[in-house]
PDB file of C-alpha atoms in Angstrom:
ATOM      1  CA  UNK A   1    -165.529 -30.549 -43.941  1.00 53.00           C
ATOM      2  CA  UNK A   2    -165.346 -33.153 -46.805  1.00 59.00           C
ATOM      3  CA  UNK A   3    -168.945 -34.117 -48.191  1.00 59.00           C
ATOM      4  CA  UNK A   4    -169.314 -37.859 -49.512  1.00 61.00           C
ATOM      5  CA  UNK A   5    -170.978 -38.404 -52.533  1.00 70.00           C
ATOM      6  CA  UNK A   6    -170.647 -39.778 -55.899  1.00 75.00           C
ATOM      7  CA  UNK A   7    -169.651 -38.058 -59.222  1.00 79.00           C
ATOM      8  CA  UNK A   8    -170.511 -39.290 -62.802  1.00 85.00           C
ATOM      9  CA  UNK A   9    -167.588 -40.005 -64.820  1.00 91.00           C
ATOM     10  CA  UNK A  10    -167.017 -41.248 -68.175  1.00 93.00           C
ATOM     11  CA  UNK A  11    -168.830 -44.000 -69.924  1.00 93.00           C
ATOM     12  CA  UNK A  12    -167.795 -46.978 -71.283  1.00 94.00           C
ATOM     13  CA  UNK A  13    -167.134 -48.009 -74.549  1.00 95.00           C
ATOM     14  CA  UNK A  14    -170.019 -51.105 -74.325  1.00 93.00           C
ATOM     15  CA  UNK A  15    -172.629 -51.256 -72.110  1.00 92.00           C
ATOM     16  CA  UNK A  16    -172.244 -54.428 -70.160  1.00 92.00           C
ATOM     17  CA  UNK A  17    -173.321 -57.099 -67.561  1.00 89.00           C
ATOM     18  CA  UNK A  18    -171.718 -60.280 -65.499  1.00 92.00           C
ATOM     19  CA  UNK A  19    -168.224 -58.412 -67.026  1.00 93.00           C
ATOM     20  CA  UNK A  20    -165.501 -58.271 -64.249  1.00 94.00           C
ATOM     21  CA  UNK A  21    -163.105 -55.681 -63.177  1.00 93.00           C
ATOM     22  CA  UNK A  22    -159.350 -55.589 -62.310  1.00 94.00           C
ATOM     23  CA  UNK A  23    -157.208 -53.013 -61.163  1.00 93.00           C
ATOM     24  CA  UNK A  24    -153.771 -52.657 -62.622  1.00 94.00           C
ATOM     25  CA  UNK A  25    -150.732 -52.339 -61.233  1.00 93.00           C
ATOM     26  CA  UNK A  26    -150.274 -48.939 -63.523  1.00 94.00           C
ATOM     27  CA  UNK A  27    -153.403 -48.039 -61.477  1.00 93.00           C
ATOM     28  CA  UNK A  28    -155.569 -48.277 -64.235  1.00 94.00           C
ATOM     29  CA  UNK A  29    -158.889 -50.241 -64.530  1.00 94.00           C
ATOM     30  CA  UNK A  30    -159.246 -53.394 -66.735  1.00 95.00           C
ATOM     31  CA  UNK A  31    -162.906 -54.330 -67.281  1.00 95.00           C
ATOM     32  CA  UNK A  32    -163.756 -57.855 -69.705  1.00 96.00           C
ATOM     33  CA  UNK A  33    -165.917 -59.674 -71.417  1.00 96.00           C
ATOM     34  CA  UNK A  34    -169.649 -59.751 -70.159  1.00 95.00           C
ATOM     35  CA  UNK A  35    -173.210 -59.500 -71.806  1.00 93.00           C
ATOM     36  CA  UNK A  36    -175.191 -56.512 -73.288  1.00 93.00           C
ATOM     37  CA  UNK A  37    -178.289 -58.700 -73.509  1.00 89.00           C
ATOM     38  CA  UNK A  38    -178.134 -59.548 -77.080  1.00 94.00           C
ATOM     39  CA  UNK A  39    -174.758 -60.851 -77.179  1.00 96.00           C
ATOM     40  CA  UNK A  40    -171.599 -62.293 -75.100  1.00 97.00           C
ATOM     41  CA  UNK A  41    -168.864 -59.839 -75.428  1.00 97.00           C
ATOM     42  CA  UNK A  42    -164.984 -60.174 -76.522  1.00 98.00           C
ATOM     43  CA  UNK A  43    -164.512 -56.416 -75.928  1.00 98.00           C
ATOM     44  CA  UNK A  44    -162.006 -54.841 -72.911  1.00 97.00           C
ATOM     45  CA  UNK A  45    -161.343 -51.459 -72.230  1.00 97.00           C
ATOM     46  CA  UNK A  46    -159.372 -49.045 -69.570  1.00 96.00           C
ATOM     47  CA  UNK A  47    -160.137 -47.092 -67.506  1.00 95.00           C
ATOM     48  CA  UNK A  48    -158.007 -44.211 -66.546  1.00 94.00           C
ATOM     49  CA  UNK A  49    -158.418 -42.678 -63.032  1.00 93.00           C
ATOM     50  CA  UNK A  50    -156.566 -39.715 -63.692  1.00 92.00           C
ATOM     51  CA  UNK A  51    -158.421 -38.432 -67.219  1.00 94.00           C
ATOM     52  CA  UNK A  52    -161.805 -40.122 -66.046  1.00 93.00           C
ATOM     53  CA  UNK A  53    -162.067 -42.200 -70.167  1.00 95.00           C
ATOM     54  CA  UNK A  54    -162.319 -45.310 -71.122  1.00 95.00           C
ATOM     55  CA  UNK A  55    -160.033 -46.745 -74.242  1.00 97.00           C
ATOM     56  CA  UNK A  56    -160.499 -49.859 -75.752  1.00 98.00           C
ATOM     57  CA  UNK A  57    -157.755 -52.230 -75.480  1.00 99.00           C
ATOM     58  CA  UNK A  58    -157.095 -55.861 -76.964  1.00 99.00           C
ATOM     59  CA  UNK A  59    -160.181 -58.471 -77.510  1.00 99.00           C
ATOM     60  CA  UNK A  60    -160.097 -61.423 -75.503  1.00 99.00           C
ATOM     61  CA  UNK A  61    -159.968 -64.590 -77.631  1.00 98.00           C
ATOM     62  CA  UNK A  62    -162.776 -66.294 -76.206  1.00 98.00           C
ATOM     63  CA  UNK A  63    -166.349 -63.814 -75.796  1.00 98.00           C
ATOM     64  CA  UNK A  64    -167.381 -64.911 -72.077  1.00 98.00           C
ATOM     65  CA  UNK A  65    -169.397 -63.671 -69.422  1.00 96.00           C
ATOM     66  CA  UNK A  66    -169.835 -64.666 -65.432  1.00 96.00           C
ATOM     67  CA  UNK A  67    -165.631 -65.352 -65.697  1.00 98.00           C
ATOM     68  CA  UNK A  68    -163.440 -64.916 -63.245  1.00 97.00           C
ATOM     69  CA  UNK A  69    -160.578 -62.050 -63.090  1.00 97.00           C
ATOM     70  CA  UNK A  70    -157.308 -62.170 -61.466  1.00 96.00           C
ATOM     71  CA  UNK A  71    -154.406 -59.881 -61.044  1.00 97.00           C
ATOM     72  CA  UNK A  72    -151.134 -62.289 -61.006  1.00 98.00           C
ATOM     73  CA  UNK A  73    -147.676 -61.168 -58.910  1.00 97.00           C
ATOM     74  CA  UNK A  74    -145.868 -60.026 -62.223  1.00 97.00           C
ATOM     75  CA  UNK A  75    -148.657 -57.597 -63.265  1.00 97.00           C
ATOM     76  CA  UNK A  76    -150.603 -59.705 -66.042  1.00 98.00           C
ATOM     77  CA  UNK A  77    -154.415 -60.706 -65.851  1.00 98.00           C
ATOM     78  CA  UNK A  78    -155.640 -64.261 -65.872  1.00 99.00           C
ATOM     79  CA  UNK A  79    -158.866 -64.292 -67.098  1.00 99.00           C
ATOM     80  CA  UNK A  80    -160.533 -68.156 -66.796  1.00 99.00           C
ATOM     81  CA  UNK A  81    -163.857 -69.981 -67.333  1.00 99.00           C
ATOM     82  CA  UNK A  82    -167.529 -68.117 -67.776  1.00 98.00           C
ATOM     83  CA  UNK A  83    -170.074 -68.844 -70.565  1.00 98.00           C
ATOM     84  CA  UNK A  84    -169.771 -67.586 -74.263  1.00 96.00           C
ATOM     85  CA  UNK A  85    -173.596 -68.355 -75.334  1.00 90.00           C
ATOM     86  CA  UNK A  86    -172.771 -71.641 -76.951  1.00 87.00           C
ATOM     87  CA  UNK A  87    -170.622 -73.620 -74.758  1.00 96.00           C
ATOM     88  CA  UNK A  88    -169.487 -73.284 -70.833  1.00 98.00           C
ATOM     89  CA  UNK A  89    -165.238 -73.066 -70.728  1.00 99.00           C
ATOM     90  CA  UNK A  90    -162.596 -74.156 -69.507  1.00 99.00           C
ATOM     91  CA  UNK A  91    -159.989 -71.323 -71.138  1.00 99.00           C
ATOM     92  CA  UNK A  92    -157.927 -69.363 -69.991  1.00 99.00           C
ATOM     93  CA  UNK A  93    -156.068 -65.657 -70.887  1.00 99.00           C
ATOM     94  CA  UNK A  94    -153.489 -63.673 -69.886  1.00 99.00           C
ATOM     95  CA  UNK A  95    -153.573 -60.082 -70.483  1.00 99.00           C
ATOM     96  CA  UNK A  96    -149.912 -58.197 -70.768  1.00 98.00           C
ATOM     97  CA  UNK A  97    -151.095 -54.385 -69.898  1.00 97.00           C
ATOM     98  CA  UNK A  98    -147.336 -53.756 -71.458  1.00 97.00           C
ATOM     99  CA  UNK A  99    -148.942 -54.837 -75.327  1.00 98.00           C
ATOM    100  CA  UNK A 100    -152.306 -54.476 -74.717  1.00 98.00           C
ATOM    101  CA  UNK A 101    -152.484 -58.194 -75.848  1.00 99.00           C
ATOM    102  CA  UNK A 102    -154.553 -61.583 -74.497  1.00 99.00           C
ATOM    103  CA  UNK A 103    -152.640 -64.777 -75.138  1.00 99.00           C
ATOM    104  CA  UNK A 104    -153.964 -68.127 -74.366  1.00 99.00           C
ATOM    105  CA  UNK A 105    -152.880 -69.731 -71.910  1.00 99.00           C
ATOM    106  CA  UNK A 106    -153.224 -73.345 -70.748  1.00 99.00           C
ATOM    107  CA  UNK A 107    -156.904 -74.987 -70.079  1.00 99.00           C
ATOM    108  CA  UNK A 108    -158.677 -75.307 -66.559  1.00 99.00           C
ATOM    109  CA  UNK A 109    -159.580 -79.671 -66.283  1.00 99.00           C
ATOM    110  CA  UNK A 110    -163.487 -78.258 -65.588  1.00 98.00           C
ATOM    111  CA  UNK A 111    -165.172 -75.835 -67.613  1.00 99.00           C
ATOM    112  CA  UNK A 112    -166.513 -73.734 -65.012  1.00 98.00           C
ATOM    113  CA  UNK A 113    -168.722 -70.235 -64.197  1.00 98.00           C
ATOM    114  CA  UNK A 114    -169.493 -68.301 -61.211  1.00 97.00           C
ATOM    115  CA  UNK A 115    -166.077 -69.877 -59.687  1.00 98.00           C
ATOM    116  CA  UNK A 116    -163.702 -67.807 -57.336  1.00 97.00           C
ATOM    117  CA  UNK A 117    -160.382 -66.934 -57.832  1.00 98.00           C
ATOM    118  CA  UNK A 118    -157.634 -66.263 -55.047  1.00 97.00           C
ATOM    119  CA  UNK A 119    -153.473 -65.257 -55.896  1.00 98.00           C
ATOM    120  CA  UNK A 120    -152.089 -67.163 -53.040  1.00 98.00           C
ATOM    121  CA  UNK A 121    -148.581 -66.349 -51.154  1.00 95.00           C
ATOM    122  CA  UNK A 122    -146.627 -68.565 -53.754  1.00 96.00           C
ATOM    123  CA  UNK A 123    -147.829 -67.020 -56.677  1.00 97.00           C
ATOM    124  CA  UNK A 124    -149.927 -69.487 -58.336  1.00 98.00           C
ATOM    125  CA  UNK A 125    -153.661 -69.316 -58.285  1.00 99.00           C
ATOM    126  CA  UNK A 126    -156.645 -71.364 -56.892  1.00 99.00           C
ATOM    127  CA  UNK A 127    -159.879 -71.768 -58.416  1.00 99.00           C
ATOM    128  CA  UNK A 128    -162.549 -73.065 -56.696  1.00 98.00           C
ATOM    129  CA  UNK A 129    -166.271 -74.617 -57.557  1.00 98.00           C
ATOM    130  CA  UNK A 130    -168.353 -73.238 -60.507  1.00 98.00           C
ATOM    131  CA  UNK A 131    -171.218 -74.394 -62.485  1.00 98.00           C
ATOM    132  CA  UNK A 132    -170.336 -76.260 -65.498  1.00 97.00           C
ATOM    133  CA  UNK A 133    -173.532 -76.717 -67.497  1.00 95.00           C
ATOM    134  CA  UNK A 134    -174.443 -79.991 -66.043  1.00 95.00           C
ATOM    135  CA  UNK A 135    -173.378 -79.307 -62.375  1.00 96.00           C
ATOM    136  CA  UNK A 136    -172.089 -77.736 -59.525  1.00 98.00           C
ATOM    137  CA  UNK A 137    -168.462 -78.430 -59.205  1.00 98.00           C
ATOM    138  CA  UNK A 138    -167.059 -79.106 -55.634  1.00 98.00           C
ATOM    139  CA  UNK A 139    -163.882 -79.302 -57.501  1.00 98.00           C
ATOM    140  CA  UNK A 140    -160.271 -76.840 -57.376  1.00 99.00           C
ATOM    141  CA  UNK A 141    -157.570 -76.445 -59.487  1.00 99.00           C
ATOM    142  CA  UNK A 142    -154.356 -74.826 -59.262  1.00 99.00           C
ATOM    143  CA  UNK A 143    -152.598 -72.365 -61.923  1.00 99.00           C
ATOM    144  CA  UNK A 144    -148.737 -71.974 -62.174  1.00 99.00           C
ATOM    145  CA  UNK A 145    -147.838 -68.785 -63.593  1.00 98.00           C
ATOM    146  CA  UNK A 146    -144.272 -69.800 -64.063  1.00 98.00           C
ATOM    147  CA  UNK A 147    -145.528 -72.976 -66.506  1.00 98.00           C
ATOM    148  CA  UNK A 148    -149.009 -71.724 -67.244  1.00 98.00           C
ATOM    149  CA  UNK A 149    -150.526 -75.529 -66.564  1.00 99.00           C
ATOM    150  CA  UNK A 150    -152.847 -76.126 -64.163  1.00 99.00           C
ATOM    151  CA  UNK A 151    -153.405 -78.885 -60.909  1.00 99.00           C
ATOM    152  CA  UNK A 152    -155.556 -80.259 -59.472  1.00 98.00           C
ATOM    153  CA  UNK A 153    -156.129 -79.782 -55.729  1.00 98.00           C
ATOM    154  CA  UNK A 154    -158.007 -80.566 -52.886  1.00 98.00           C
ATOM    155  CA  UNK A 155    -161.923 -81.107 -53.331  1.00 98.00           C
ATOM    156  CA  UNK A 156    -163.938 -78.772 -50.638  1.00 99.00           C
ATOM    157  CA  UNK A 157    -166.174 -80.279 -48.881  1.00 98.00           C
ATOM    158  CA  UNK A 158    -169.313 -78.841 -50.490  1.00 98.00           C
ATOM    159  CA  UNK A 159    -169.985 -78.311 -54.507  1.00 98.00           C
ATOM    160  CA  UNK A 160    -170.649 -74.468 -54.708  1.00 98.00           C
ATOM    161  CA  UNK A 161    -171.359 -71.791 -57.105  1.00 97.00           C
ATOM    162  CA  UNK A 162    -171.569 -68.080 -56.773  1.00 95.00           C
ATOM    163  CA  UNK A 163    -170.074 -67.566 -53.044  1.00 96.00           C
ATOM    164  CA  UNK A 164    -166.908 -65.610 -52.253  1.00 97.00           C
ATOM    165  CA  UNK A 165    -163.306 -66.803 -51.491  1.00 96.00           C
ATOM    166  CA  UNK A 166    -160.538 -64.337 -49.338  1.00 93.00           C
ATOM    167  CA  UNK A 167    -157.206 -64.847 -48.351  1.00 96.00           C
ATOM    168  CA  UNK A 168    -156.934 -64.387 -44.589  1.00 98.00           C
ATOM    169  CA  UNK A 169    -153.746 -62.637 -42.887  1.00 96.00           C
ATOM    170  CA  UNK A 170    -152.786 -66.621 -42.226  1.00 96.00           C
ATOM    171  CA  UNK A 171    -152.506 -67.285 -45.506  1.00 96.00           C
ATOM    172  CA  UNK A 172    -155.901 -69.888 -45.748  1.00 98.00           C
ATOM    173  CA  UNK A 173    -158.228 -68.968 -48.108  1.00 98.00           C
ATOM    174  CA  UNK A 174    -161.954 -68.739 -46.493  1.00 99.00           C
ATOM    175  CA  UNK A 175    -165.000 -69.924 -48.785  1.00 98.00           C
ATOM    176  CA  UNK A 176    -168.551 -68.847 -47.924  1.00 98.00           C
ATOM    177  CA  UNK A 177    -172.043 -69.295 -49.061  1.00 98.00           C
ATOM    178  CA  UNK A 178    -173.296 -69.688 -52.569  1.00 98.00           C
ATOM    179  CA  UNK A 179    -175.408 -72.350 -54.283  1.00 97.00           C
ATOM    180  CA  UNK A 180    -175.096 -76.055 -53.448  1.00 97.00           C
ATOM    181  CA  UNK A 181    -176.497 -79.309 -55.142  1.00 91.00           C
ATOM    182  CA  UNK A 182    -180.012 -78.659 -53.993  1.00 94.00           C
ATOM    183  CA  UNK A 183    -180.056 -75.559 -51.998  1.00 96.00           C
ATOM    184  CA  UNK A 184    -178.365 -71.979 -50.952  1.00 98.00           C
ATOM    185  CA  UNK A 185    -175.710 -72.521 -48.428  1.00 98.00           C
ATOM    186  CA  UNK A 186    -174.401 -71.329 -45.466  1.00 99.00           C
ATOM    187  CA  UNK A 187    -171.327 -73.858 -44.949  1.00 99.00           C
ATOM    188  CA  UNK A 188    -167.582 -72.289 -44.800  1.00 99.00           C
ATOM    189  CA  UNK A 189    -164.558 -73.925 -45.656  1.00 99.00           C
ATOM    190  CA  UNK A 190    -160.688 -73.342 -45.234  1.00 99.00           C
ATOM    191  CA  UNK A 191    -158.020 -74.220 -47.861  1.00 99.00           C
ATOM    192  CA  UNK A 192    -154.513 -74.708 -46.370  1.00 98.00           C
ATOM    193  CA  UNK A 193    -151.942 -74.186 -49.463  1.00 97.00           C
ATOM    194  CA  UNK A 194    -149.494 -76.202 -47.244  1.00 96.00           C
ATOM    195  CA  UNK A 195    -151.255 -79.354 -47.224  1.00 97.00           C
ATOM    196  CA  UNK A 196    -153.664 -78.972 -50.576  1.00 97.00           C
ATOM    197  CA  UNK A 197    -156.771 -79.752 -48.077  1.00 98.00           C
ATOM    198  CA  UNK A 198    -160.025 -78.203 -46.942  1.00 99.00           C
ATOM    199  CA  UNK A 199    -161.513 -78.146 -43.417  1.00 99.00           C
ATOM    200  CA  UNK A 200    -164.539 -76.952 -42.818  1.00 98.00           C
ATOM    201  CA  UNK A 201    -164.983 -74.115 -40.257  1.00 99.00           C
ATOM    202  CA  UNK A 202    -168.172 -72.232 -38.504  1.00 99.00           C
ATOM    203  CA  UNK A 203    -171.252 -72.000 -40.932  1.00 99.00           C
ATOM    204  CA  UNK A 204    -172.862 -68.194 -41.537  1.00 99.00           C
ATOM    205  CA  UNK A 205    -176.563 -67.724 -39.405  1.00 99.00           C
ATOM    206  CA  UNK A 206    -177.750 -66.961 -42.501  1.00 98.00           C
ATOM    207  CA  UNK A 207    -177.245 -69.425 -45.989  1.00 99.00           C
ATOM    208  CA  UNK A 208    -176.681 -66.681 -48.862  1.00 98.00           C
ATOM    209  CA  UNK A 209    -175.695 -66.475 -52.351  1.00 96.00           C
ATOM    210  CA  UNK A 210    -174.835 -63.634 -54.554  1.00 95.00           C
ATOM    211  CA  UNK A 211    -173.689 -61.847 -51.341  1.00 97.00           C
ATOM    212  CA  UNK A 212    -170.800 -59.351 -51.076  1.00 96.00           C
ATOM    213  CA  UNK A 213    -167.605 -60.190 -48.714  1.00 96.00           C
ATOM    214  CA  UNK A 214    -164.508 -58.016 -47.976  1.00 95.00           C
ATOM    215  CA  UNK A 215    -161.625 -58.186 -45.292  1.00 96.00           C
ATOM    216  CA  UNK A 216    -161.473 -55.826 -42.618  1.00 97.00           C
ATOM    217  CA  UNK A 217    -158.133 -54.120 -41.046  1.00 95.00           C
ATOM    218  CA  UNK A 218    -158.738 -56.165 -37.865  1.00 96.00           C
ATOM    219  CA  UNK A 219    -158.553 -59.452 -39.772  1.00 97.00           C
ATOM    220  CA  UNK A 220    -161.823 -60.319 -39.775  1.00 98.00           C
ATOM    221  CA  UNK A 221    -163.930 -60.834 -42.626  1.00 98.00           C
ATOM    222  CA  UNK A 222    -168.011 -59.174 -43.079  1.00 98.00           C
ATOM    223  CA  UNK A 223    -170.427 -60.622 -45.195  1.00 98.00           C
ATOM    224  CA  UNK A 224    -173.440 -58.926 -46.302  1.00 97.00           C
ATOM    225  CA  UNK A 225    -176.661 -59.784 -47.781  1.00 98.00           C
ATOM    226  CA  UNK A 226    -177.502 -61.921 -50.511  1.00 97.00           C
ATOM    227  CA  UNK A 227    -180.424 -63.866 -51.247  1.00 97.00           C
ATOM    228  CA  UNK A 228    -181.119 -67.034 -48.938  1.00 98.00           C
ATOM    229  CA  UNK A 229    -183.046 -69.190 -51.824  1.00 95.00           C
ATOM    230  CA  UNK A 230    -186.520 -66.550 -51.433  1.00 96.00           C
ATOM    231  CA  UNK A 231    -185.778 -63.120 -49.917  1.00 97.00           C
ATOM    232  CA  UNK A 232    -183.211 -60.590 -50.579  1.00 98.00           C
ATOM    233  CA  UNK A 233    -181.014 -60.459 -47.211  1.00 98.00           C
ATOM    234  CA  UNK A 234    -180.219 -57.149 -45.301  1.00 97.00           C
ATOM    235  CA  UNK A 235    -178.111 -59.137 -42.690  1.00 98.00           C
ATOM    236  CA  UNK A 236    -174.315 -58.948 -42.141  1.00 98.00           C
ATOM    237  CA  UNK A 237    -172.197 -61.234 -40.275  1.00 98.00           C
ATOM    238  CA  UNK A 238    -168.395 -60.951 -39.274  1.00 98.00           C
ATOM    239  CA  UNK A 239    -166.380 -64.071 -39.336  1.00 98.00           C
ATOM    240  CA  UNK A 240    -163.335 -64.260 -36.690  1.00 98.00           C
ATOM    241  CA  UNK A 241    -160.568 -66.558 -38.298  1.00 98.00           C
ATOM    242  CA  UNK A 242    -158.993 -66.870 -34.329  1.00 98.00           C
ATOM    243  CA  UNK A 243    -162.499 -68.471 -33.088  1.00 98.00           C
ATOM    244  CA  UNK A 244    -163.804 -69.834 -36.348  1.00 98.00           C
ATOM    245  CA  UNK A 245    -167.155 -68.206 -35.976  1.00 99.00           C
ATOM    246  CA  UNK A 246    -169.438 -66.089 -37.097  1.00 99.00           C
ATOM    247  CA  UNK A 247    -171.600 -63.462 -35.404  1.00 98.00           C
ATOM    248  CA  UNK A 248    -174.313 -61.173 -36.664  1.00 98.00           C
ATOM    249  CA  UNK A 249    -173.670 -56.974 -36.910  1.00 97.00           C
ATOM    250  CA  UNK A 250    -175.930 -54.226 -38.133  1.00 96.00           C
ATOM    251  CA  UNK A 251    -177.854 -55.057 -40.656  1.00 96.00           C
ATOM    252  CA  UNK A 252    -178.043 -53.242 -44.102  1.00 96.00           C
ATOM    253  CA  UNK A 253    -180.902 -50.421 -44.559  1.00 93.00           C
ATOM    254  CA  UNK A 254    -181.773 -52.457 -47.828  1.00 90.00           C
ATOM    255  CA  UNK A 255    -182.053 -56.019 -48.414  1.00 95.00           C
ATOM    256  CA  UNK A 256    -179.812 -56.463 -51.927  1.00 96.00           C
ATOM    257  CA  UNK A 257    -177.733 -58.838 -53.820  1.00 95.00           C
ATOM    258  CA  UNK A 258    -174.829 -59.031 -56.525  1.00 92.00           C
ATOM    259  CA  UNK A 259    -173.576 -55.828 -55.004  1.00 92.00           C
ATOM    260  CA  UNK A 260    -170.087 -54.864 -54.197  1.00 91.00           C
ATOM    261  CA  UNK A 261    -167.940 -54.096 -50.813  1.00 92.00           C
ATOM    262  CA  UNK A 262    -164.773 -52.436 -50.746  1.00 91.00           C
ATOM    263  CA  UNK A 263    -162.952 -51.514 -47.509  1.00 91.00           C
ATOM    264  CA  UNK A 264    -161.730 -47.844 -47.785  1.00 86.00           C
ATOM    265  CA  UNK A 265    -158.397 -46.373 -46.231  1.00 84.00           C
ATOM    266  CA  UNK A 266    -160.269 -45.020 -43.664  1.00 89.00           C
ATOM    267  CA  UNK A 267    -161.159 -48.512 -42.542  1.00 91.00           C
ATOM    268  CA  UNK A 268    -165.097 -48.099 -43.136  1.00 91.00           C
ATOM    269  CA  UNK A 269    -166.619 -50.529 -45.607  1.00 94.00           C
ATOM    270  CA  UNK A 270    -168.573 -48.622 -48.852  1.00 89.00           C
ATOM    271  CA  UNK A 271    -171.616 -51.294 -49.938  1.00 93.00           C
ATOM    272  CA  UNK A 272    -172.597 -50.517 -53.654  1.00 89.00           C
ATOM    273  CA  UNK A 273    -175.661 -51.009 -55.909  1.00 89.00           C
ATOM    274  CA  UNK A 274    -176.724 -55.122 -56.550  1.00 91.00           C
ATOM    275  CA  UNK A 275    -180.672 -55.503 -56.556  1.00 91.00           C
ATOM    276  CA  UNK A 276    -183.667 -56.701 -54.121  1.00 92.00           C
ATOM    277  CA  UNK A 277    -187.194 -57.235 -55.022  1.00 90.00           C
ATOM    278  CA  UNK A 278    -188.315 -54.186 -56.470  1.00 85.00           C
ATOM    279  CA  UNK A 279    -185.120 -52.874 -58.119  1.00 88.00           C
ATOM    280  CA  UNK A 280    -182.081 -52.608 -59.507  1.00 85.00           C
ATOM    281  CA  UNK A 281    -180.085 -50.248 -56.688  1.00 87.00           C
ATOM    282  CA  UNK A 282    -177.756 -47.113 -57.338  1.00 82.00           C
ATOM    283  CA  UNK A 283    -177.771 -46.674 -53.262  1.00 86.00           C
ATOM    284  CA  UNK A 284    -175.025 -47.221 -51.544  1.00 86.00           C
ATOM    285  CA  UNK A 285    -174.033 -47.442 -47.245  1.00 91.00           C
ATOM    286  CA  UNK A 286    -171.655 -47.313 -45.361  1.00 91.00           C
ATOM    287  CA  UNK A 287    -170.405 -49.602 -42.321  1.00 93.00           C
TER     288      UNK A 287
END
């Protein structure tokens, strides 16, 4: 019998917060950028599955923090937007895992944080909503790999910060939750690549925000917990892209937020960490 259970392994180089994480082609781990509470951070490093060590790698130009991180179809990183302390931005990065190098790339038309990313089928690579200092953005752009410019694109039908975005096995990306104008939201959206437009599609039973979303083998996509605007949510909820709606599952054994959810090859889904109330959380559950 195999016995689940977690293992320490090595630190990194610079404690950090609001960073992201990539995983390389190579199969190692690129983590950027965040905050150590006294500071934005410039700093990357890898991580190296097979030794367990992080090294240090090249510094991002720009220092920046709530960013988003994307893996691009010829192996190099975009990294765009976030917050550097000062200003809110509208850069973007490229990381070349061959070098060990960032290069600048061309600028998003919105500075923008808390935005998702998606690859699409084609390549490029759609960015969606944000905060930019001032507002939330209900704005999307578009970012050619093959030119490094960016477009823009449809506008969804609700500004949002902070939600999720995943590519469903049609090819339409699926937006859920986050922050609105005034309030946390439970409206969905679908962007069709083929005509540059958004529809909307069911809403969640529950608005969220800071939530955790991941696509399961069946096609469907679970969402679980958050935080509604006043409580730290425990509920899940699967979306079915055939029907366009969403129906409640088992809920979580702890109410958290800003957690992760990864699907594992055995089909289950590992939830991971976030916070609630009380706490920061090192539990973790399985679905």
């Amino acid at each position: 019998m195999v016995l689940l259970g977690w293992i320490t392994t090595g630190n990194m180089n610079n404690a950090r917060y609001w960073h992201r994480a990539s995983l390389l082609t190579n199969g190692k781990v690129l983590v950027t950028g965040g905050w150590d509470y006294s500071s934005f951070l410039n700093s990357t490093e890898l991580y190296d599955p097979s030794a367990g060590t992080w090294t240090t790698t090249g510094s991002l130009n720009n220092a920046r923090s709530r960013h988003a991180s994307s893996v691009l179809t010829n192996g190099k990183v975009l990294v765009t937007g976030g917050r550097n302390g000062s200003s809110y931005l509208n850069s973007a990065e490229l990381y070349d895992s061959l070098t060990g190098t960032w290069t600048p790339t061309g600028n998003m038309h919105d500075a923008r944080l808390e935005h998702v990313a998606s690859v699409l089928a084609n390549g490029k690579v759609l960015i969606t909503g944000g905060w930019d200092g001032g507002s939330c953005l209900n704005s999307t752009e578009l970012y050619d790999p093959s030119t490094g410019t960016w477009t823009t694109t449809g506008s969804m039908n609700n500004a949002r910060y902070g939600g999720t975005a995943f590519i469903l096995t049609n090819g339409k990306v699926l937006i859920t939750g986050g922050w609105g104008i005034t309030s946390v939201l439970n409206t969905t959206e679908l962007y069709d690549s083929s005509t540059e437009t958004w529809t909307t599609t069911g809403s969640m039973n529950n608005a969220r925000y800071w939530h955790a979303a991941c696509l399961l083998t069946n096609g469907k996509v679970l969402v679980t917990g958050g935080w509604d605007g006043s409580s730290y949510l425990n509920s899940t909820e699967l979306y079915d892209p055939s029907a366009g709606t969403w129906t409640t599952t088992g809920s979580l054994i702890n109410g958290r937020s800003e957690h992760t959810a990864s699907v594992l090859t055995n089909g289950k889904v590992l939830v991971t960490g976030g916070r609630n109330d009380s706490s920061y959380l090192n539990s973790s559950q399985l679905y």
